Amino acid sequence: MPIAIIVICFMTLVAGVYWYRTNSLSWRLRKLRQATDKLAKKRLPNKKAVAVMFRQIYALIHQGMRTQQPAVIYQAADALKLAVGVGLGRSDEPLRLMTLIVLAIKTKQPDVAGQLLDVFRTLVKRCEPQALPAVINPLLMVATSAMKEKQNFLAAKVADLVFSVLDRPDCLSNQAVMNAAFRAVRFLGILAIRRHDEALFREIANRLTAWSSVGKELNLGTEAAQCLVSWMHRIMKGDNCLQLQVLDELTQSLVDNRLIRGQALRELAEGWIELAGNACLNPNSTLGPRILTRILFIAVHTEDAIFFRRMVRKIVQVVAMVLTRYTFAEAFPVVFPLADTGRRLLQAELNFAQSTGEGFRPQALHILVRELLVAFEMLARQRMTVTAGELIVEFLQLWQEHPAASGQYGKAARKFCQLLLSFWAQTSRRKSRRLELVGDAQQQLSGFSQLDKAKLSFMLD
């Protein structure tokens, strides 16, 4: 009897030790690593064995999250990273991983979510290009949950992962991957704008600017233009000048680096023109004139006179609507982008040693002067007591009060108004005879030198 009791006690002790060992964290992790190594060495791993292994890893992570044991989570995440790194990840692994990360975010465990996002980094590096769209899309759900819970640093990590896809040389020729990556970049930019995270939006803009020097050889201008149009739409809703400044700088860089060119430039300008019209009609918005300036910058860069005329006419339509609602002084900021673009075109034309009047720039200058005079003539008919020439003089006075109107800038502004007045006098001879310039206006609008007239002979008699 005593021997039987001793045997039973011994067997119970052995069973207890075995249960403890097999249920201890270190033993379970060691077994998982062994299973991972064993499966990785096989040319065709057993699918059931792989599923069991991943199930055990996820169970450990859930246990660690439930019991608030960071050590368990980190070691299990390392095991998961190892399994994915050796190519054992299943086709739906991104979705399973996304579900786990979203759970970590919602249960206020951002450090765990960050650790698990590192597994996504391994997936991005390990995946074949054709499988990457399935990896990118779940990341957007992670970013949405992170921004909703105000864990913006996790959204920044997602953005970094998306740009790591764009940085892979073997993905540059895969249109499906590039489209998925740009959709993700557009979505992340919208999230940053909506949540007023200027730091994240600037980081996205900086990464896209840096990448544009590589991507300019690819036909991705349309995708980049779609990003800018979508971002502008969100910025207009929030009326955020700081975000618009970031978008301005980004647009300048993408155009200068020729990522956006040709047809993509036209699509970008067309996408922005409707937004600009709505903004300019809002007296409390300061963004409208800045968008008009950027549209004209893009239209000039197309070097397409037909397209430039279409954009200028659309802007003049906006100017006409504004002039019917507000005084000339109140409408000045909306008229200013047209005049300032004309000033730059005129300055460039006069700086040439010899101007032939051929090419895009003289055509653009001629178009802009004619269309701007249309707006002035419309306002003159509305007032009934003034001529377009008198409005040009009034416009110059408003322009002289502009903060930038000093030095060479002010001189160039006066020359452009001179050109407007001279061209108006040439096309409206009867009305121009009644115009009398007095005081400063007589001195400022006294006419062009013979050399300047020779350079502008394609417009002036």
Coordinates of C-alpha atoms in Angstrom, one line a residue:
M1 CA 0.0 0.0 0.0
P2 CA 2.7 2.5 0.9
I3 CA 4.5 1.6 -2.4
A4 CA 1.4 2.2 -4.4
I5 CA 1.0 5.6 -2.8
I6 CA 4.6 6.5 -3.5
V7 CA 4.2 5.4 -7.2
I8 CA 1.1 7.5 -7.5
C9 CA 2.7 10.5 -6.0
F10 CA 5.8 10.1 -8.2
M11 CA 3.6 9.8 -11.3
T12 CA 1.6 12.8 -10.3
L13 CA 4.8 14.8 -9.8
V14 CA 6.1 13.7 -13.2
A15 CA 2.8 14.6 -14.8
G16 CA 2.8 18.0 -13.1
V17 CA 6.4 18.7 -14.2
Y18 CA 5.6 17.6 -17.7
W19 CA 2.4 19.8 -17.8
Y20 CA 4.3 22.8 -16.5
R21 CA 7.1 22.4 -19.0
T22 CA 4.8 21.9 -21.9
N23 CA 2.7 24.9 -21.0
S24 CA 5.6 27.2 -20.1
L25 CA 6.2 30.1 -22.4
S26 CA 9.9 29.2 -23.1
W27 CA 9.0 25.6 -24.0
R28 CA 6.2 26.6 -26.3
L29 CA 8.3 29.2 -28.1
R30 CA 11.2 26.7 -28.4
K31 CA 8.8 24.2 -30.0
L32 CA 7.4 26.8 -32.3
R33 CA 10.9 27.7 -33.5
Q34 CA 11.8 24.1 -34.1
A35 CA 8.6 23.6 -36.0
T36 CA 9.3 26.7 -38.1
D37 CA 12.8 25.5 -38.9
K38 CA 11.6 22.1 -39.8
L39 CA 8.8 23.3 -42.0
A40 CA 11.1 25.9 -43.7
K41 CA 13.5 23.2 -44.8
K42 CA 10.8 21.3 -46.6
R43 CA 10.3 22.0 -50.2
L44 CA 6.6 21.6 -49.9
P45 CA 5.6 22.2 -46.2
N46 CA 2.5 20.4 -45.0
K47 CA -0.4 22.9 -45.0
K48 CA -2.0 21.5 -41.9
A49 CA 1.3 21.7 -40.0
V50 CA 1.7 25.3 -41.1
A51 CA -1.8 26.1 -40.0
V52 CA -1.3 24.5 -36.6
M53 CA 1.9 26.4 -36.1
F54 CA 0.4 29.8 -37.0
R55 CA -2.7 29.0 -34.8
Q56 CA -0.3 28.4 -31.8
I57 CA 1.5 31.7 -32.5
Y58 CA -1.7 33.7 -32.7
A59 CA -3.0 32.0 -29.5
L60 CA 0.2 33.1 -27.7
I61 CA -0.2 36.7 -28.9
H62 CA -3.9 36.7 -27.8
Q63 CA -2.9 35.3 -24.5
G64 CA -0.3 37.9 -24.0
M65 CA -2.7 40.7 -24.9
R66 CA -5.5 39.3 -22.7
T67 CA -3.1 39.0 -19.6
Q68 CA -1.1 42.1 -20.4
Q69 CA 2.2 40.3 -20.8
P70 CA 4.4 42.2 -23.2
A71 CA 7.2 39.7 -23.0
V72 CA 4.9 36.9 -24.3
I73 CA 3.7 39.1 -27.1
Y74 CA 7.1 40.3 -28.2
Q75 CA 8.6 36.8 -28.3
A76 CA 5.5 35.4 -30.1
A77 CA 5.7 38.3 -32.6
D78 CA 9.3 37.4 -33.2
A79 CA 8.3 33.8 -33.9
L80 CA 5.6 35.1 -36.3
K81 CA 8.1 37.3 -38.1
L82 CA 10.5 34.4 -38.4
A83 CA 7.7 32.2 -39.9
V84 CA 6.8 34.9 -42.4
G85 CA 10.4 35.6 -43.2
V86 CA 11.1 32.0 -44.2
G87 CA 8.2 32.0 -46.6
L88 CA 5.6 30.1 -44.6
G89 CA 3.0 32.9 -44.7
R90 CA -0.4 31.9 -46.1
S91 CA -2.3 33.9 -48.7
D92 CA -4.7 35.4 -46.1
E93 CA -1.9 36.2 -43.6
P94 CA -2.2 40.0 -44.2
L95 CA -5.9 39.9 -43.3
R96 CA -5.3 37.8 -40.1
L97 CA -2.5 40.1 -39.1
M98 CA -4.6 43.2 -39.8
T99 CA -7.4 41.8 -37.6
L100 CA -4.9 41.3 -34.7
I101 CA -3.4 44.7 -35.1
V102 CA -6.8 46.4 -35.1
L103 CA -7.7 44.5 -32.0
A104 CA -4.5 45.7 -30.3
I105 CA -5.3 49.3 -31.3
K106 CA -8.9 49.1 -30.0
T107 CA -7.7 47.5 -26.7
K108 CA -5.3 50.5 -26.1
Q109 CA -2.1 48.4 -26.7
P110 CA -0.4 50.6 -29.4
D111 CA 3.1 49.1 -28.6
V112 CA 1.8 45.7 -29.5
A113 CA 0.3 47.1 -32.7
G114 CA 3.7 48.6 -33.6
Q115 CA 5.5 45.3 -32.9
L116 CA 3.0 43.5 -35.2
L117 CA 3.4 46.1 -37.9
D118 CA 7.0 45.0 -38.1
V119 CA 5.7 41.6 -39.3
F120 CA 4.0 43.5 -42.1
R121 CA 7.4 44.9 -43.0
T122 CA 8.8 41.4 -43.3
L123 CA 5.8 40.5 -45.5
V124 CA 6.4 43.5 -47.8
K125 CA 10.1 42.5 -48.2
R126 CA 9.3 38.8 -48.7
C127 CA 6.3 38.9 -51.0
E128 CA 6.4 38.5 -54.7
P129 CA 5.3 41.8 -56.5
Q130 CA 2.0 40.2 -57.7
A131 CA 1.0 39.5 -54.1
L132 CA 1.7 43.0 -52.7
P133 CA -1.7 44.5 -53.4
A134 CA -3.2 42.0 -51.0
V135 CA -0.7 43.2 -48.4
I136 CA -1.2 46.9 -49.0
N137 CA -5.0 47.0 -48.7
P138 CA -5.2 45.6 -45.1
L139 CA -2.7 48.2 -44.0
L140 CA -5.2 50.9 -44.9
M141 CA -7.7 49.5 -42.3
V142 CA -4.9 49.6 -39.8
A143 CA -4.2 53.3 -40.6
T144 CA -7.9 54.1 -40.3
S145 CA -8.2 52.5 -36.9
A146 CA -5.0 54.1 -35.7
M147 CA -6.1 57.6 -36.7
K148 CA -9.5 57.0 -35.1
E149 CA -7.9 56.1 -31.8
K150 CA -5.4 59.0 -32.1
Q151 CA -2.4 56.7 -32.5
N152 CA -1.0 58.7 -35.4
F153 CA 2.5 57.2 -35.1
L154 CA 1.0 53.9 -36.3
A155 CA -0.4 55.6 -39.4
A156 CA 3.0 57.0 -40.0
K157 CA 4.4 53.5 -39.8
V158 CA 1.8 52.3 -42.4
A159 CA 2.8 55.2 -44.7
D160 CA 6.5 54.1 -44.4
L161 CA 5.5 50.6 -45.3
V162 CA 3.6 51.8 -48.4
F163 CA 6.6 53.8 -49.6
S164 CA 8.8 50.8 -49.0
V165 CA 6.7 49.1 -51.7
L166 CA 7.3 52.0 -54.1
D167 CA 11.1 51.8 -53.3
R168 CA 11.3 48.2 -54.4
P169 CA 13.0 48.1 -57.9
D170 CA 11.2 44.9 -58.9
C171 CA 7.8 46.6 -58.4
L172 CA 8.3 49.6 -60.6
S173 CA 7.3 47.8 -63.8
N174 CA 4.2 46.2 -62.2
Q175 CA 1.3 48.5 -62.9
A176 CA -1.1 46.7 -60.5
V177 CA 1.3 47.2 -57.6
M178 CA 2.0 50.8 -58.5
N179 CA -1.7 51.5 -58.7
A180 CA -2.4 49.9 -55.3
A181 CA 0.5 51.8 -53.8
F182 CA -0.7 55.2 -55.1
R183 CA -4.3 54.4 -54.0
A184 CA -2.8 53.8 -50.5
V185 CA -0.8 57.0 -50.6
R186 CA -3.9 59.0 -51.7
F187 CA -5.9 57.4 -48.9
L188 CA -3.3 58.1 -46.2
G189 CA -3.0 61.7 -47.4
I190 CA -6.7 62.2 -47.0
L191 CA -6.6 60.6 -43.6
A192 CA -3.8 63.0 -42.5
I193 CA -5.7 66.0 -43.9
R194 CA -9.0 65.0 -42.3
R195 CA -7.4 64.5 -38.9
H196 CA -5.3 67.7 -39.2
D197 CA -2.1 65.8 -38.8
E198 CA 0.2 68.3 -40.7
A199 CA 3.3 66.4 -39.7
L200 CA 2.1 63.2 -41.3
F201 CA 0.9 65.0 -44.4
R202 CA 4.2 66.7 -44.8
E203 CA 6.0 63.4 -44.3
I204 CA 3.9 61.8 -47.1
A205 CA 4.6 64.8 -49.3
N206 CA 8.4 64.7 -48.7
R207 CA 8.5 60.9 -49.4
L208 CA 6.5 61.4 -52.6
T209 CA 8.8 64.2 -53.7
A210 CA 11.9 62.1 -53.0
W211 CA 10.4 59.2 -55.0
S212 CA 9.4 61.4 -57.9
S213 CA 13.0 61.5 -59.2
V214 CA 12.9 57.7 -59.6
G215 CA 9.3 57.5 -60.8
K216 CA 9.6 60.2 -63.5
E217 CA 10.5 57.5 -66.0
L218 CA 7.3 55.6 -65.3
N219 CA 3.8 56.5 -66.7
L220 CA 2.4 57.3 -63.3
G221 CA 1.5 61.0 -63.7
T222 CA -2.2 60.4 -63.8
E223 CA -2.1 58.5 -60.5
A224 CA 0.0 61.3 -58.9
A225 CA -2.4 63.9 -60.2
Q226 CA -5.4 62.0 -58.8
C227 CA -3.7 62.2 -55.4
L228 CA -3.3 66.0 -55.6
V229 CA -6.9 66.5 -56.7
S230 CA -8.3 64.4 -53.9
W231 CA -6.1 66.1 -51.3
M232 CA -7.0 69.6 -52.6
H233 CA -10.7 68.6 -52.3
R234 CA -10.2 67.7 -48.6
I235 CA -8.1 70.8 -47.9
M236 CA -10.8 73.0 -49.4
K237 CA -13.3 71.6 -47.0
G238 CA -11.1 72.3 -44.0
D239 CA -9.9 75.7 -45.4
N240 CA -6.4 74.9 -44.0
C241 CA -3.7 77.3 -45.3
L242 CA -0.8 75.2 -43.8
Q243 CA -1.9 72.1 -45.6
L244 CA -2.3 74.0 -48.8
Q245 CA 1.2 75.3 -48.5
V246 CA 2.5 71.7 -48.2
L247 CA 0.4 70.8 -51.3
D248 CA 1.8 73.8 -53.2
E249 CA 5.4 72.7 -52.5
L250 CA 4.6 69.1 -53.5
T251 CA 2.9 70.2 -56.7
Q252 CA 5.9 72.4 -57.6
S253 CA 8.3 69.5 -57.0
L254 CA 6.3 66.9 -58.9
V255 CA 6.0 69.2 -61.9
D256 CA 9.7 70.2 -61.8
N257 CA 10.7 66.6 -61.5
R258 CA 8.4 65.7 -64.4
L259 CA 6.5 63.0 -62.6
I260 CA 3.4 64.9 -63.6
R261 CA 3.6 66.1 -67.2
G262 CA 1.6 66.2 -70.5
Q263 CA -1.9 64.9 -70.1
A264 CA -1.5 64.4 -66.4
L265 CA -0.9 68.1 -66.0
R266 CA -4.1 68.9 -67.9
E267 CA -6.1 66.5 -65.8
L268 CA -4.7 68.1 -62.6
A269 CA -5.7 71.6 -63.7
E270 CA -9.1 70.4 -64.8
G271 CA -9.6 68.7 -61.5
W272 CA -8.7 71.8 -59.5
I273 CA -10.7 74.4 -61.5
E274 CA -14.1 73.5 -60.1
L275 CA -12.7 73.6 -56.6
A276 CA -11.2 77.0 -57.2
G277 CA -14.5 78.4 -58.4
N278 CA -16.4 77.3 -55.3
A279 CA -13.6 78.7 -53.0
C280 CA -13.4 82.1 -54.8
L281 CA -17.1 82.6 -54.3
N282 CA -16.7 82.2 -50.6
P283 CA -15.7 85.5 -49.1
N284 CA -14.3 83.9 -46.0
S285 CA -11.9 81.6 -47.9
T286 CA -8.3 82.6 -48.5
L287 CA -7.5 79.5 -50.6
G288 CA -9.3 80.3 -53.8
P289 CA -6.8 82.8 -55.3
R290 CA -3.9 80.5 -54.3
I291 CA -5.5 77.7 -56.2
L292 CA -6.0 79.9 -59.2
T293 CA -2.3 80.8 -59.1
R294 CA -1.3 77.1 -59.0
I295 CA -3.7 76.3 -61.9
L296 CA -2.1 79.0 -64.0
F297 CA 1.3 77.7 -63.1
I298 CA 0.3 74.2 -64.3
A299 CA -1.3 75.6 -67.5
V300 CA 1.9 77.5 -68.4
H301 CA 3.9 74.3 -67.8
T302 CA 1.8 72.4 -70.3
E303 CA 3.1 74.8 -73.1
D304 CA -0.2 74.1 -74.9
A305 CA -1.8 77.3 -76.1
I306 CA -5.2 75.7 -76.7
F307 CA -5.3 74.2 -73.2
F308 CA -4.0 77.5 -71.7
R309 CA -6.8 79.4 -73.4
R310 CA -9.4 77.0 -72.0
M311 CA -8.1 77.3 -68.4
V312 CA -7.8 81.1 -68.6
R313 CA -11.4 81.4 -69.9
K314 CA -12.6 79.2 -67.1
I315 CA -10.8 81.4 -64.6
V316 CA -12.2 84.6 -66.2
Q317 CA -15.7 83.1 -65.8
V318 CA -14.9 82.7 -62.1
V319 CA -13.6 86.3 -61.9
A320 CA -16.8 87.5 -63.7
M321 CA -19.0 85.8 -61.1
V322 CA -17.0 87.3 -58.3
L323 CA -17.1 90.7 -59.8
T324 CA -20.9 90.6 -59.9
R325 CA -21.1 89.9 -56.2
Y326 CA -18.3 92.0 -54.7
T327 CA -16.6 95.4 -55.1
F328 CA -13.6 95.7 -57.3
A329 CA -11.3 96.0 -54.3
E330 CA -12.9 92.9 -52.7
A331 CA -12.6 90.9 -55.9
F332 CA -8.9 92.0 -56.4
P333 CA -7.4 88.8 -54.8
V334 CA -9.3 86.7 -57.4
V335 CA -8.2 88.9 -60.4
F336 CA -4.6 89.1 -59.1
P337 CA -3.4 85.5 -60.2
L338 CA -4.3 86.3 -63.8
A339 CA -2.5 89.7 -63.7
D340 CA 0.5 88.2 -61.9
T341 CA 0.9 85.4 -64.4
G342 CA 0.7 88.0 -67.2
R343 CA 3.4 90.0 -65.4
R344 CA 5.7 87.0 -65.4
L345 CA 5.1 86.2 -69.0
L346 CA 5.6 89.8 -70.1
Q347 CA 8.8 90.1 -68.0
A348 CA 10.2 86.9 -69.6
E349 CA 9.3 88.2 -73.1
L350 CA 11.0 91.6 -72.5
N351 CA 14.1 89.9 -71.0
F352 CA 14.8 88.2 -74.3
A353 CA 17.3 90.0 -76.5
Q354 CA 15.1 89.6 -79.5
S355 CA 11.5 88.5 -79.5
T356 CA 10.0 87.0 -82.6
G357 CA 6.5 86.6 -81.2
E358 CA 6.5 82.9 -82.0
G359 CA 6.2 80.0 -79.6
F360 CA 4.0 79.4 -76.6
R361 CA 4.9 82.3 -74.3
P362 CA 3.9 85.1 -76.7
Q363 CA 0.7 83.2 -77.5
A364 CA 0.0 82.8 -73.8
L365 CA 0.6 86.5 -73.1
H366 CA -1.7 87.5 -75.9
I367 CA -4.5 85.1 -74.7
L368 CA -4.2 86.3 -71.1
V369 CA -4.4 90.0 -72.0
R370 CA -7.4 89.5 -74.3
E371 CA -9.3 87.4 -71.7
L372 CA -8.5 89.7 -68.8
L373 CA -9.8 92.6 -70.8
V374 CA -13.0 90.6 -71.3
A375 CA -13.5 90.6 -67.5
F376 CA -12.8 94.4 -67.3
E377 CA -15.2 95.1 -70.2
M378 CA -17.9 93.1 -68.4
L379 CA -17.4 95.0 -65.2
A380 CA -17.4 98.3 -67.1
R381 CA -20.8 97.4 -68.7
Q382 CA -22.1 96.5 -65.2
R383 CA -21.0 99.8 -63.7
M384 CA -22.2 101.8 -66.8
T385 CA -20.2 104.9 -65.8
V386 CA -16.6 103.8 -66.4
T387 CA -14.6 102.3 -69.3
A388 CA -12.3 99.2 -69.1
G389 CA -9.4 101.6 -69.4
E390 CA -10.4 103.4 -66.2
L391 CA -10.7 100.0 -64.5
I392 CA -7.2 99.1 -65.6
V393 CA -6.0 102.3 -63.9
E394 CA -8.0 101.5 -60.8
F395 CA -6.6 97.9 -60.8
L396 CA -3.0 99.3 -61.0
Q397 CA -3.7 101.4 -57.9
L398 CA -5.0 98.3 -56.0
W399 CA -2.0 96.4 -57.2
Q400 CA 0.4 99.1 -56.0
E401 CA -1.0 98.5 -52.5
H402 CA -0.1 94.8 -52.7
P403 CA 2.6 93.8 -50.2
A404 CA 4.9 92.5 -52.9
A405 CA 4.5 95.6 -55.2
S406 CA 7.9 97.2 -54.6
G407 CA 11.2 97.3 -56.5
Q408 CA 11.5 95.3 -59.7
Y409 CA 8.1 93.6 -59.0
G410 CA 6.3 96.9 -58.9
K411 CA 8.0 98.0 -62.1
A412 CA 6.9 94.8 -63.9
A413 CA 3.4 95.2 -62.6
R414 CA 3.2 98.7 -64.0
K415 CA 4.5 97.4 -67.4
F416 CA 1.8 94.7 -67.5
C417 CA -0.9 97.3 -66.8
Q418 CA 0.7 99.4 -69.5
L419 CA 0.3 96.5 -71.9
L420 CA -3.3 96.0 -70.9
L421 CA -4.1 99.7 -71.4
S422 CA -2.2 99.9 -74.8
F423 CA -4.0 96.8 -76.1
W424 CA -7.3 98.1 -74.9
A425 CA -6.7 101.5 -76.6
Q426 CA -5.7 99.7 -79.8
T427 CA -9.0 97.6 -79.8
S428 CA -11.3 100.3 -78.5
R429 CA -10.1 103.5 -80.1
R430 CA -13.2 105.6 -79.6
K431 CA -13.5 104.8 -75.9
S432 CA -9.7 105.3 -75.4
R433 CA -9.9 108.9 -76.7
R434 CA -12.0 109.8 -73.7
L435 CA -9.5 108.4 -71.2
E436 CA -7.5 111.0 -69.4
L437 CA -4.5 109.9 -67.2
V438 CA -3.8 112.3 -64.4
G439 CA -1.3 112.4 -61.6
D440 CA 0.7 109.2 -60.9
A441 CA -1.2 107.2 -63.4
Q442 CA 0.0 109.4 -66.2
Q443 CA 3.6 108.8 -65.2
Q444 CA 3.2 105.1 -64.5
L445 CA 1.3 104.3 -67.7
S446 CA 3.2 106.7 -70.0
G447 CA 3.9 104.0 -72.6
F448 CA 6.6 101.5 -73.7
S449 CA 10.1 102.3 -74.9
Q450 CA 10.8 101.7 -78.6
L451 CA 12.8 98.6 -77.8
D452 CA 9.9 97.1 -75.7
K453 CA 7.5 98.0 -78.5
A454 CA 9.6 96.2 -81.0
K455 CA 9.6 93.1 -78.8
L456 CA 5.8 93.3 -78.4
S457 CA 5.1 94.0 -82.0
F458 CA 3.1 90.8 -82.2
M459 CA 0.5 92.5 -80.0
L460 CA 0.9 96.3 -80.4
D461 CA 0.8 98.4 -83.6

